[in-house]
Amino acid sequence: MNDKNYKSVYNILNIVLVLMSIVNGMEIFLPRTESQQSFVRLPIQIGNLLILILMISDLFLNKIVWNKITKSIGILILLLIIHTFYYLISNVFYYRDFAQYVRFFTWTISILFFYNNLLKFGIKLSFFKVYIFVFIIVVTKQIYEAALFSNEKLNGGDTASLPLLFIITIALTIFGKQTKLAIVLICTVLIVISLRRTAIITLFFCLPFFYNYIKRDLKIIQIVILLFIVVIGASLLWNTFGNLLLIRFKEITEGGEDGSYGSGRSSFYLIVWNDWLNGNESILLGNGLTSVKNLFSKKSEIELHHAHNDLLEILYTFGLLGISIWFYFINSFWSLRKRLKQVNPQFVNIFYMLFISFMTISISSGTILRISTIALAMSLSLLMYYSNIKMLNKANG
């Protein structure tokens, strides 16, 4: 990868990347606790809103390049707009409840924004690199704040460590050999010490594809050295966090103190599923925005803002219509693999890592209502861009 394929440095793509890095960097200095979130974190909320406005404005002013993925995202955004309109005319507006759908808007729109502007301007790698470095610093701070369950209310492990899986796939597409290996090792350590099962299991599933991707760039001696570092690092991590990891994973099979499995998922998944099945017209069109949160407030003692499962979240909120559109997006996402095999086969293993990460997190923790899913949108847009880059280079002579 290089920086040759770009036009002006002062373009909307780079401006948005700079703003994202700045807004993300604010997390280093601002607290995350519930009691302090409302006012102190206002600069972050304003920054994210500004980024969303810039992306929407750019898409309105420029022609959108449509393919299977962008079409599926466009339909998903349209569904979200319709439900937002219905929510606004049917309910008292609470920004705190609606904010999670602003995140939904942001990462879906960012797929269209990044892909279109990558095709238009190409990649200025330095802006993506700054974003990744800032992101990793912020995640390190967040995981440290929630270390060893000392402040579980922050949810630092889930919200901080999960997007690192998407950051890894971005790093593999834009960094040189040595730097991307270092970033993968750093992210791996952070994921392990976050003690979050979803992130750790997903990372394990991705390892074969990561090895297939990097082995072509490494000599035998380098692979041996890397394996030695991994073994030593794994031993040190196990000596420090092994017992805590065992406790976390035992809960999956043995259950928690309340008798539920998966940190309560075995209970609250059923709440969402059974209530949706008992609906009437809601089975087809869903129960509307904030309906999952409202359901949990009535039927569960656990304070939950979403279902921690995208399929259940979409099914309950948007009904069979919504889940059909969501499956169309997943199928479109999967079809990118075929295009990459034809055009840029070296990225196919990165695709598998991204798709596995997306599906695993989607099913076990949820992606759609997290602002950190922008990292997924960015990585997916980069892969779509690289699926067209040879064609673009040929057209440009």
Coordinates of C-alpha atoms in Angstrom, one line a residue, residues 30 73 85 161 316 396:
L30 CA -13.4 12.6 29.6
I73 CA -27.4 -0.3 3.4
F85 CA -40.5 9.5 11.7
S161 CA -12.4 -4.6 23.2
Y316 CA -38.3 -7.1 17.7
N396 CA -7.0 5.5 -15.3

